Tab-separated table of C-alpha atoms in Angstrom:
chain	number	residue	atom	x	y	z
A	1	MET	CA	3.729	-40.599	3.828
A	2	ARG	CA	1.004	-38.726	4.675
A	3	LEU	CA	0.427	-38.101	8.932
A	4	TRP	CA	-2.891	-38.614	9.299
A	5	LYS	CA	-2.833	-41.898	7.244
A	6	GLY	CA	-4.438	-44.038	10.246
A	7	ARG	CA	-8.285	-42.956	9.424
A	8	PHE	CA	-7.518	-44.636	5.330
A	9	SER	CA	-7.407	-47.755	3.793
A	10	GLU	CA	-6.397	-46.200	0.414
A	11	ASP	CA	-3.559	-43.774	-0.798
A	12	THR	CA	-4.331	-40.745	-1.829
A	13	ALA	CA	-5.215	-40.624	-6.134
A	14	ASP	CA	-2.157	-38.453	-7.677
A	15	VAL	CA	-4.551	-36.476	-9.170
A	16	VAL	CA	-6.273	-35.508	-5.841
A	17	VAL	CA	-2.424	-34.799	-4.810
A	18	ASN	CA	-1.723	-32.349	-7.476
A	19	PHE	CA	-5.016	-30.877	-6.472
A	20	THR	CA	-5.069	-29.630	-2.307
A	21	GLN	CA	-1.351	-29.068	-2.703
A	22	SER	CA	-0.286	-25.778	-1.456
A	23	LEU	CA	2.923	-25.633	-1.300
A	24	ASP	CA	3.470	-23.716	-4.269
A	25	MET	CA	2.374	-20.769	-2.387
A	26	ASP	CA	2.891	-21.958	1.523
A	27	TRP	CA	6.688	-22.718	1.109
A	28	ASP	CA	7.879	-19.332	1.711
A	29	LEU	CA	5.852	-19.553	5.606
A	30	ALA	CA	8.437	-21.783	6.184
A	31	GLU	CA	10.480	-19.453	8.908
A	32	ALA	CA	7.514	-18.205	10.019
A	33	ASP	CA	5.798	-21.762	10.462
A	34	ILE	CA	8.900	-23.006	12.584
A	35	GLU	CA	9.082	-20.031	14.601
A	36	GLY	CA	5.428	-20.624	16.019
A	37	SER	CA	6.498	-24.069	15.820
A	38	LYS	CA	9.608	-23.189	18.318
A	39	ALA	CA	7.063	-21.344	20.935
A	40	HIS	CA	4.452	-24.153	20.882
A	41	VAL	CA	7.579	-26.376	22.497
A	42	ARG	CA	8.734	-24.419	24.670
A	43	VAL	CA	4.811	-24.291	25.629
A	44	LEU	CA	4.786	-27.705	25.313
A	45	ALA	CA	7.371	-27.873	27.704
A	46	SER	CA	6.227	-25.566	30.418
A	47	ALA	CA	3.038	-27.924	30.593
A	48	GLY	CA	5.646	-30.407	31.444
A	49	LEU	CA	3.741	-32.346	28.464
A	50	ILE	CA	7.693	-32.762	27.259
A	51	THR	CA	10.764	-33.342	29.347
A	52	GLU	CA	13.172	-30.326	28.803
A	53	GLU	CA	16.184	-32.774	27.235
A	54	GLU	CA	12.751	-33.248	24.244
A	55	LYS	CA	12.379	-29.665	24.081
A	56	ILE	CA	16.194	-28.849	23.840
A	57	ASP	CA	16.105	-31.648	20.850
A	58	LEU	CA	12.658	-30.463	19.362
A	59	LEU	CA	14.480	-26.953	19.442
A	60	LYS	CA	17.360	-27.870	17.603
A	61	GLY	CA	16.040	-30.599	14.976
A	62	LEU	CA	13.570	-26.941	14.232
A	63	ASP	CA	16.782	-25.325	13.522
A	64	GLN	CA	18.077	-27.658	11.818
A	65	VAL	CA	15.288	-27.627	9.341
A	66	LEU	CA	15.429	-24.198	8.926
A	67	SER	CA	18.513	-24.068	8.178
A	68	GLU	CA	18.064	-26.909	5.126
A	69	ILE	CA	15.418	-24.848	4.055
A	70	LYS	CA	17.789	-21.788	3.379
A	71	ILE	CA	20.738	-23.536	1.549
A	72	GLY	CA	17.898	-25.424	-0.163
A	73	THR	CA	18.954	-28.285	0.743
A	74	PHE	CA	15.414	-29.648	1.892
A	75	LYS	CA	13.075	-29.915	-1.449
A	76	PRO	CA	9.691	-30.398	0.600
A	77	LEU	CA	7.380	-33.208	-1.079
A	78	MET	CA	4.357	-32.570	-2.722
A	79	GLU	CA	2.103	-35.833	-1.301
A	80	LEU	CA	2.690	-34.243	2.367
A	81	GLU	CA	0.290	-31.405	0.779
A	82	ASP	CA	1.770	-28.095	2.464
A	83	VAL	CA	4.959	-26.734	4.909
A	84	HIS	CA	3.496	-27.568	8.329
A	85	MET	CA	3.577	-31.337	6.744
A	86	ASN	CA	6.906	-31.269	4.969
A	87	ILE	CA	8.219	-29.373	7.962
A	88	GLU	CA	6.934	-31.627	10.925
A	89	ALA	CA	7.762	-35.013	8.354
A	90	ARG	CA	11.519	-33.635	8.456
A	91	LEU	CA	11.807	-32.793	12.144
A	92	THR	CA	10.249	-36.696	12.325
A	93	ASP	CA	12.993	-38.099	9.747
A	94	ILE	CA	15.870	-35.946	12.304
A	95	LEU	CA	14.239	-37.060	15.919
A	96	GLY	CA	12.644	-39.943	14.969
A	97	GLU	CA	9.241	-40.932	17.508
A	98	ARG	CA	10.457	-37.401	19.722
A	99	GLY	CA	9.568	-35.524	16.286
A	100	LYS	CA	6.387	-36.892	16.718
A	101	LYS	CA	5.345	-34.500	19.993
A	102	LEU	CA	5.743	-31.474	18.331
A	103	HIS	CA	1.895	-31.712	17.725
A	104	THR	CA	0.707	-32.434	20.600
A	105	GLY	CA	-2.137	-29.822	21.172
A	106	ARG	CA	-1.993	-28.085	17.773
A	107	SER	CA	-4.071	-28.659	14.387
A	108	ARG	CA	-2.797	-27.239	11.312
A	109	ASN	CA	-5.746	-25.137	11.779
A	110	ASP	CA	-4.489	-23.140	14.405
A	111	GLN	CA	-0.957	-23.427	13.427
A	112	ILE	CA	-1.434	-21.768	10.106
A	113	ALA	CA	-3.687	-19.215	11.321
A	114	THR	CA	-0.432	-18.247	13.335
A	115	THR	CA	2.100	-18.405	10.861
A	116	LEU	CA	0.067	-16.461	8.621
A	117	ARG	CA	0.318	-13.807	11.124
A	118	ILE	CA	3.841	-14.133	11.693
A	119	PHE	CA	4.353	-13.968	8.437
A	120	LEU	CA	2.279	-10.894	7.335
A	121	ARG	CA	3.800	-8.886	10.532
A	122	ARG	CA	7.232	-9.249	9.150
A	123	GLN	CA	5.940	-8.175	5.354
A	124	LEU	CA	3.979	-5.450	6.423
A	125	VAL	CA	7.027	-3.711	8.558
A	126	GLY	CA	8.949	-4.240	5.492
A	127	ILE	CA	6.411	-2.483	3.283
A	128	GLY	CA	5.450	0.327	6.058
A	129	SER	CA	9.191	1.002	5.685
A	130	LYS	CA	9.052	1.349	1.817
A	131	ILE	CA	6.381	3.655	2.035
A	132	ARG	CA	7.615	5.787	4.585
A	133	ASN	CA	10.360	5.483	1.670
A	134	LEU	CA	7.850	6.956	-0.509
A	135	LEU	CA	6.639	9.527	1.601
A	136	GLU	CA	10.014	10.856	1.971
A	137	SER	CA	10.514	10.656	-2.234
A	138	LEU	CA	7.385	13.162	-2.099
A	139	LEU	CA	8.553	15.229	0.427
A	140	ASP	CA	11.442	15.862	-1.494
A	141	SER	CA	9.782	16.672	-4.376
A	142	ALA	CA	7.316	19.040	-2.966
A	143	GLU	CA	9.927	20.885	-1.297
A	144	ARG	CA	12.170	21.441	-4.525
A	145	HIS	CA	8.943	22.941	-6.242
A	146	ILE	CA	7.249	24.724	-4.153
A	147	ASP	CA	8.148	28.125	-6.043
A	148	PHE	CA	7.168	26.321	-9.420
A	149	VAL	CA	3.608	27.481	-10.889
A	150	VAL	CA	1.737	24.555	-12.918
A	151	PRO	CA	-1.693	24.657	-14.252
A	152	GLY	CA	-4.048	22.458	-12.071
A	153	TYR	CA	-7.126	20.450	-13.150
A	154	THR	CA	-10.550	19.890	-12.972
A	155	HIS	CA	-12.509	17.350	-15.167
A	156	LEU	CA	-9.008	17.264	-17.392
A	157	GLN	CA	-9.572	21.122	-18.044
A	158	ARG	CA	-7.054	23.749	-16.864
A	159	ALA	CA	-8.806	25.115	-13.264
A	160	GLN	CA	-6.542	26.955	-11.196
A	161	PRO	CA	-2.823	28.012	-10.208
A	162	ILE	CA	-0.947	26.071	-7.881
A	163	SER	CA	1.977	24.913	-6.809
A	164	MET	CA	4.001	22.110	-7.983
A	165	GLY	CA	4.767	21.350	-4.478
A	166	HIS	CA	0.784	21.298	-3.103
A	167	TYR	CA	0.725	18.858	-6.137
A	168	TRP	CA	3.115	16.671	-4.525
A	169	MET	CA	1.671	17.332	-1.006
A	170	SER	CA	-2.233	16.556	-2.164
A	171	HIS	CA	-0.622	12.682	-3.208
A	172	PHE	CA	1.281	12.708	0.092
A	173	TRP	CA	-1.331	13.095	2.448
A	174	ALA	CA	-2.861	10.229	0.603
A	175	PHE	CA	-0.517	7.652	0.859
A	176	HIS	CA	-0.051	8.809	4.339
A	177	ARG	CA	-3.508	7.575	5.255
A	178	ASP	CA	-2.229	4.235	3.448
A	179	PHE	CA	0.226	4.430	5.943
A	180	SER	CA	-2.513	4.506	8.434
A	181	ARG	CA	-4.566	1.872	7.074
A	182	LEU	CA	-1.325	-0.256	7.361
A	183	MET	CA	-1.082	0.265	10.777
A	184	ALA	CA	-4.805	-0.953	11.306
A	185	ALA	CA	-3.955	-4.259	9.916
A	186	LEU	CA	-1.388	-4.821	12.332
A	187	GLU	CA	-3.031	-3.988	14.978
A	188	ALA	CA	-5.975	-6.252	13.738
A	189	LEU	CA	-3.106	-9.329	13.762
A	190	ASP	CA	-1.769	-8.795	16.781
A	191	GLU	CA	-3.642	-11.729	18.218
A	192	CYS	CA	-2.010	-14.967	19.137
A	193	PRO	CA	-4.224	-17.859	17.576
A	194	LEU	CA	-2.098	-20.498	18.898
A	195	GLY	CA	-3.216	-22.967	21.012
A	196	SER	CA	-7.160	-22.727	19.628
A	197	ALA	CA	-6.422	-26.482	18.426
A	198	ALA	CA	-8.902	-27.526	15.905
A	199	LEU	CA	-11.088	-25.766	16.733
A	200	ALA	CA	-12.500	-25.846	19.935
A	201	GLY	CA	-10.068	-25.449	22.137
A	202	SER	CA	-7.178	-28.669	23.718
A	203	THR	CA	-8.186	-30.991	27.166
A	204	ILE	CA	-4.178	-30.446	27.190
A	205	PRO	CA	-2.570	-27.609	29.761
A	206	LEU	CA	-1.644	-25.322	27.109
A	207	ASN	CA	-0.752	-21.489	28.301
A	208	ARG	CA	-2.007	-19.901	25.363
A	209	HIS	CA	-0.944	-16.543	27.088
A	210	LEU	CA	2.595	-17.766	26.865
A	211	SER	CA	2.245	-18.464	23.099
A	212	ALA	CA	1.506	-14.818	22.697
A	213	GLU	CA	4.014	-13.559	24.902
A	214	LEU	CA	6.899	-15.875	23.096
A	215	LEU	CA	5.489	-14.386	19.715
A	216	LYS	CA	5.773	-11.511	20.540
A	217	PHE	CA	1.721	-10.771	20.107
A	218	SER	CA	-0.537	-8.510	22.551
A	219	LYS	CA	-3.001	-11.004	23.816
A	220	PRO	CA	-4.368	-15.309	22.551
A	221	THR	CA	-7.570	-14.945	20.770
A	222	GLU	CA	-10.678	-14.321	22.849
A	223	ASN	CA	-12.547	-17.791	21.347
A	224	SER	CA	-11.375	-20.708	19.461
A	225	ILE	CA	-13.545	-20.897	16.697
A	226	ASP	CA	-13.060	-17.272	15.501
A	227	SER	CA	-9.588	-17.587	15.966
A	228	ILE	CA	-9.740	-20.282	13.015
A	229	ALA	CA	-12.155	-18.930	11.073
A	230	SER	CA	-11.433	-15.182	11.241
A	231	ARG	CA	-10.125	-13.839	7.895
A	232	ASP	CA	-10.155	-10.478	9.147
A	233	TYR	CA	-6.592	-9.590	9.321
A	234	LEU	CA	-6.384	-10.661	6.230
A	235	ALA	CA	-9.473	-7.777	4.630
A	236	ASP	CA	-7.931	-5.723	6.560
A	237	PHE	CA	-4.342	-6.052	4.851
A	238	HIS	CA	-6.105	-5.906	1.487
A	239	HIS	CA	-8.503	-2.846	2.161
A	240	PHE	CA	-4.956	-1.308	3.083
A	241	ALA	CA	-3.192	-2.707	-0.159
A	242	SER	CA	-6.705	-2.098	-2.011
A	243	MET	CA	-6.228	1.700	-1.735
A	244	PHE	CA	-3.051	2.275	-1.526
A	245	SER	CA	-2.311	0.823	-5.518
A	246	ILE	CA	-5.590	3.329	-6.014
A	247	HIS	CA	-3.311	6.066	-5.149
A	248	CYS	CA	-0.266	5.029	-6.953
A	249	SER	CA	-2.596	4.229	-9.701
A	250	ARG	CA	-3.917	8.065	-9.588
A	251	LEU	CA	-0.404	9.278	-9.167
A	252	ALA	CA	0.340	6.763	-12.463
A	253	GLU	CA	-2.025	8.694	-14.573
A	254	ASP	CA	-1.545	12.087	-13.963
A	255	LEU	CA	2.279	11.531	-14.746
A	256	ILE	CA	1.696	10.006	-17.816
A	257	ILE	CA	-1.203	12.611	-19.004
A	258	TYR	CA	1.313	15.687	-17.772
A	259	ASN	CA	4.475	13.650	-19.296
A	260	THR	CA	2.685	13.747	-23.330
A	261	ASP	CA	3.167	16.173	-25.732
A	262	GLU	CA	0.034	17.734	-25.137
A	263	PHE	CA	0.333	18.701	-21.216
A	264	GLY	CA	4.274	18.713	-21.522
A	265	ILE	CA	4.493	19.683	-17.730
A	266	VAL	CA	6.934	16.639	-16.448
A	267	LYS	CA	9.716	15.391	-17.980
A	268	LEU	CA	10.183	11.196	-16.646
A	269	PRO	CA	13.777	10.194	-16.747
A	270	ASP	CA	14.788	8.103	-19.347
A	271	SER	CA	16.620	5.040	-17.244
A	272	PHE	CA	12.663	4.733	-16.151
A	273	CYS	CA	11.049	4.465	-19.525
A	274	THR	CA	11.308	2.198	-22.886
A	275	GLY	CA	11.007	3.364	-26.309
A	276	SER	CA	8.964	2.111	-29.065
A	277	SER	CA	10.505	-1.321	-31.448
A	278	ILE	CA	9.198	0.718	-34.993
A	279	MET	CA	8.966	3.894	-33.748
A	280	PRO	CA	11.981	5.526	-32.920
A	281	GLN	CA	10.575	8.601	-31.441
A	282	LYS	CA	9.078	7.411	-28.813
A	283	LYS	CA	9.855	7.667	-24.949
A	284	ASN	CA	7.206	5.371	-23.200
A	285	PRO	CA	6.372	5.348	-19.661
A	286	ASP	CA	5.993	2.182	-19.176
A	287	VAL	CA	7.174	2.087	-15.401
A	288	LEU	CA	4.227	4.045	-14.816
A	289	GLU	CA	1.806	2.464	-16.849
A	290	LEU	CA	2.880	-1.153	-14.895
A	291	ILE	CA	1.910	0.445	-11.993
A	292	ARG	CA	-1.158	1.381	-13.013
A	293	GLY	CA	-2.322	-1.717	-14.396
A	294	LYS	CA	-1.197	-3.736	-11.634
A	295	ALA	CA	-3.843	-2.360	-9.261
A	296	GLY	CA	-6.272	-4.329	-11.161
A	297	GLN	CA	-4.438	-7.353	-10.157
A	298	ILE	CA	-4.285	-6.169	-5.929
A	299	LEU	CA	-8.057	-5.207	-5.947
A	300	ALA	CA	-9.183	-8.879	-7.311
A	301	GLY	CA	-6.789	-9.954	-4.306
A	302	TYR	CA	-9.342	-8.462	-2.433
A	303	VAL	CA	-12.300	-9.452	-4.233
A	304	ASP	CA	-10.772	-13.038	-4.175
A	305	LEU	CA	-10.556	-13.385	0.071
A	306	LEU	CA	-14.280	-11.833	0.267
A	307	VAL	CA	-16.205	-13.849	-2.224
A	308	VAL	CA	-14.159	-16.890	-0.775
A	309	LEU	CA	-14.887	-15.734	3.117
A	310	LYS	CA	-18.746	-14.785	1.922
A	311	GLY	CA	-20.346	-18.137	2.504
A	312	LEU	CA	-18.173	-20.253	4.526
A	313	PRO	CA	-19.636	-21.829	7.204
A	314	LEU	CA	-17.525	-21.748	10.896
A	315	ALA	CA	-14.877	-22.530	11.590
A	316	TYR	CA	-12.409	-23.702	9.168
A	317	ASN	CA	-12.826	-25.333	5.998
A	318	ARG	CA	-10.384	-26.316	3.210
A	319	ASP	CA	-11.672	-22.896	1.044
A	320	LEU	CA	-9.156	-20.777	3.042
A	321	GLN	CA	-5.894	-22.488	2.166
A	322	GLU	CA	-7.251	-20.366	-1.146
A	323	ASP	CA	-6.432	-17.323	0.679
A	324	LYS	CA	-2.773	-17.326	-0.055
A	325	ARG	CA	-2.622	-17.632	-3.645
A	326	SER	CA	-3.900	-13.737	-3.585
A	327	LEU	CA	-1.899	-13.146	-0.666
A	328	MET	CA	1.415	-13.556	-2.020
A	329	ARG	CA	0.202	-12.427	-5.068
A	330	SER	CA	-0.298	-9.078	-3.732
A	331	LEU	CA	2.652	-9.194	-1.653
A	332	ARG	CA	4.789	-9.282	-4.537
A	333	THR	CA	3.453	-6.887	-6.546
A	334	LEU	CA	3.129	-4.528	-3.854
A	335	HIS	CA	7.171	-4.386	-3.048
A	336	GLY	CA	7.358	-4.034	-6.721
A	337	ILE	CA	5.845	-1.132	-6.550
A	338	LEU	CA	7.438	0.255	-3.763
A	339	ASP	CA	11.258	-0.853	-5.307
A	340	VAL	CA	10.599	1.181	-8.103
A	341	LEU	CA	8.091	4.565	-7.366
A	342	PRO	CA	10.485	6.607	-5.279
A	343	GLN	CA	12.703	6.737	-7.163
A	344	LEU	CA	11.100	7.630	-10.314
A	345	ILE	CA	9.389	10.367	-8.395
A	346	SER	CA	12.681	11.252	-7.024
A	347	ARG	CA	14.193	11.562	-10.580
A	348	ILE	CA	10.882	13.851	-12.217
A	349	GLU	CA	11.610	17.084	-13.181
A	350	ILE	CA	9.242	20.115	-14.279
A	351	ASP	CA	9.690	21.925	-17.347
A	352	LEU	CA	8.457	25.137	-16.640
A	353	ALA	CA	8.423	26.945	-19.520
A	354	ALA	CA	5.641	24.762	-20.401
A	355	ALA	CA	3.778	25.436	-17.875
A	356	SER	CA	4.341	29.198	-18.271
A	357	ARG	CA	2.717	28.599	-21.710
A	358	ALA	CA	-0.355	26.491	-20.273
A	359	LEU	CA	-1.546	29.499	-17.601
A	360	GLU	CA	-0.323	32.936	-20.847
A	361	ASP	CA	-4.133	33.118	-21.842
A	362	GLY	CA	-5.293	34.290	-18.376
A	363	TYR	CA	-8.448	32.470	-18.323
A	364	ILE	CA	-6.733	30.056	-15.594
A	365	LEU	CA	-7.166	33.264	-12.940
A	366	ALA	CA	-11.200	33.934	-13.994
A	367	THR	CA	-11.594	32.193	-10.284
A	368	ASP	CA	-9.466	35.197	-9.052
A	369	ILE	CA	-11.317	38.255	-10.912
A	370	ALA	CA	-14.368	36.754	-9.608
A	371	GLU	CA	-13.399	37.201	-6.247
A	372	PHE	CA	-12.076	40.165	-6.988
A	373	LEU	CA	-15.447	41.989	-7.513
A	374	VAL	CA	-16.477	40.128	-4.601
A	375	LEU	CA	-14.242	41.883	-2.273
A	376	LYS	CA	-15.757	45.093	-3.915
A	377	GLY	CA	-19.163	43.752	-2.895
A	378	VAL	CA	-21.247	42.016	-6.114
A	379	PRO	CA	-22.445	38.795	-4.902
A	380	PHE	CA	-20.369	35.679	-6.209
A	381	ARG	CA	-23.193	34.577	-8.587
A	382	SER	CA	-23.355	38.496	-10.429
A	383	ALA	CA	-19.856	37.975	-10.331
A	384	HIS	CA	-19.207	34.732	-11.783
A	385	GLU	CA	-21.453	35.360	-14.745
A	386	LEU	CA	-19.626	38.750	-15.435
A	387	VAL	CA	-16.235	36.987	-15.680
A	388	GLY	CA	-18.385	33.945	-17.703
A	389	GLN	CA	-19.551	36.390	-20.195
A	390	ALA	CA	-15.757	38.455	-20.738
A	391	VAL	CA	-14.169	34.985	-20.866
A	392	LYS	CA	-16.870	34.468	-24.109
A	393	TRP	CA	-16.465	37.743	-25.135
A	394	CYS	CA	-12.032	37.578	-25.941
A	395	LEU	CA	-12.961	33.680	-26.983
A	396	LYS	CA	-15.249	35.275	-29.725
A	397	GLU	CA	-13.099	38.273	-29.912
A	398	GLY	CA	-9.629	36.080	-29.983
A	399	LYS	CA	-7.871	37.908	-27.207
A	400	SER	CA	-7.193	36.724	-23.337
A	401	PHE	CA	-7.270	38.694	-20.348
A	402	SER	CA	-3.964	38.925	-19.487
A	403	ALA	CA	-4.151	41.087	-23.092
A	404	LEU	CA	-6.706	43.358	-22.115
A	405	SER	CA	-6.466	47.113	-20.967
A	406	ILE	CA	-8.077	48.123	-18.708
A	407	GLU	CA	-10.789	50.403	-20.821
A	408	GLU	CA	-11.226	46.845	-22.564
A	409	TRP	CA	-11.918	45.510	-18.821
A	410	GLN	CA	-13.660	48.201	-18.015
A	411	SER	CA	-15.672	48.292	-20.750
A	412	LEU	CA	-16.629	44.816	-20.179
A	413	ILE	CA	-16.875	44.676	-16.167
A	414	PRO	CA	-17.375	47.954	-15.119
A	415	GLN	CA	-16.426	47.690	-11.495
A	416	PHE	CA	-13.043	47.190	-12.246
A	417	ASP	CA	-10.189	49.508	-11.764
A	418	GLU	CA	-6.322	49.520	-11.950
A	419	ASN	CA	-5.980	46.940	-9.456
A	420	ILE	CA	-7.232	44.331	-11.321
A	421	PHE	CA	-3.841	43.909	-13.322
A	422	GLY	CA	-2.750	42.619	-9.542
A	423	CYS	CA	-5.221	39.096	-9.928
A	424	LEU	CA	-3.667	38.447	-12.990
A	425	ASN	CA	-0.569	36.903	-11.762
A	426	PRO	CA	-0.113	33.120	-11.074
A	427	LYS	CA	2.480	33.351	-8.911
A	428	SER	CA	0.489	36.001	-6.773
A	429	SER	CA	-2.849	34.033	-7.159
A	430	VAL	CA	-1.537	31.005	-5.842
A	431	GLU	CA	0.605	32.962	-3.063
A	432	ARG	CA	-2.638	34.323	-1.964
A	433	ARG	CA	-4.297	31.250	-1.431
A	434	LYS	CA	-3.394	31.300	2.362
A	435	THR	CA	-6.339	28.980	3.742
A	436	TYR	CA	-5.625	26.439	6.011
A	437	GLY	CA	-4.557	23.694	3.566
A	438	GLY	CA	-4.210	26.013	0.177
A	439	THR	CA	-1.777	26.735	-2.166
A	440	ALA	CA	0.227	29.483	-1.271
A	441	PHE	CA	3.775	28.469	-0.957
A	442	SER	CA	3.659	29.076	2.848
A	443	GLU	CA	0.613	27.028	3.089
A	444	VAL	CA	2.907	24.140	1.283
A	445	LYS	CA	6.018	24.693	3.153
A	446	ARG	CA	4.258	24.098	7.071
A	447	GLN	CA	2.593	20.859	5.125
A	448	VAL	CA	5.830	19.885	4.036
A	449	GLU	CA	7.637	20.466	7.684
A	450	ARG	CA	4.344	18.861	8.988
A	451	GLY	CA	5.226	16.015	6.557
A	452	LYS	CA	8.742	15.667	7.956
A	453	THR	CA	7.665	15.115	11.692
A	454	LEU	CA	5.483	12.614	10.786
A	455	LEU	CA	7.973	10.613	9.057
A	456	GLY	CA	9.579	10.985	12.408
A	457	GLU	CA	6.515	9.559	13.549
A	458	MET	CA	6.210	6.859	11.070
A	459	GLU	CA	10.062	5.638	12.118
A	460	LYS	CA	9.334	5.227	15.427
A	461	ASN	CA	6.230	3.268	15.141
A	462	LEU	CA	8.029	0.710	12.350
A	463	ALA	CA	10.699	-0.146	14.667
A	464	THR	CA	8.017	-0.701	17.315
A	465	TRP	CA	6.111	-3.436	15.597
A	466	GLY	CA	10.229	-4.660	13.831
A	467	GLU	CA	10.588	-5.873	17.335
A	468	LYS	CA	8.281	-8.625	17.404
A	469	CYS	CA	9.456	-9.418	14.269
């Protein structure tokens, strides 16, 4: 039986029931919804709208409903549309007329706005903990590979030698920014809409500050219309999720490329790869390819929400029911990625022999050679041209920088002396790049230590938010 049927003279058509129900996407909100309802019961009691005995019965009844949901004996009815009405109907079955008092002073509009925030807060704390694990795995890999010299790339062309630890830390900082976005998303949802009712507040004397306190929000929302209409906090979540998925996809793309025979720098663990159904020799990086592919689903969720919001008049419209579909899909995808990616990273090995072969011809040190000239007083553009001409000559003659004698160097660039050979060592090239944030081993060690400090700060932040869950 529908809880709003009094106005209507006909039962809802079955096709409408099927079309308008949201149980396929909001049943996961049941625990958060009951948490919000229990706070509402206490607020009703504090206002003298229900007796102490009624409060106790309602709280016990809600606990019973939650228990039935957890053990699976309570099966929701599609004709009751959503999680809220199913829970209320079951409570009324248990308590009779007393159960009907639960919805006093409340609309499904402020109810779902509150439930979503409670649910998402808990989800974000869990995701934040998993991002911390991901960052820890990157730090561990960076520390293991600080002294590993590999080619760095721009335009997918060998560019300059770098510490592999420096490469891992580049992803660490990107994901750390994502953690900051997650924290911002938590801050954005830290207001309680409960008590805003349908859109205009209530004539019933509800203490909205008490609602916020009971549900561990920092404060109640300021405007009842905005409380119902706003999904900014969901957009903030999707922004975080989108940027995080992009960073995951870029990391996955790198590792896919570096694992190929053509590059051969990275060795992926067999247990995180798959084979071919027809080619026995294949070892495919399917996990990384799926991470790259799933990023598109998360980006689509962001677009989905924004397109729904852009044309909506205030305050509530049924379109907003659909905000949960992309939310739930993105949350599942994020958890899946974060369950597999840290373990994969921790198992990756670096093929130093392959990396050394990529450095053998010495062309990757061209910038070092140009800077050697600059330190001798040659203008950089002139040095750039001289070294470029030397590269052209070597390519024509089939020679590498590393094979040239001092006489050959001086015939190409007269300013050179024996000290040039100090520039032709990839490891010394890495060590000399000591600018703040550069690839020098000492700088990578500094970044790693800074990262460890940040992990401690992240743990404290997550513990603070965890207390609200």
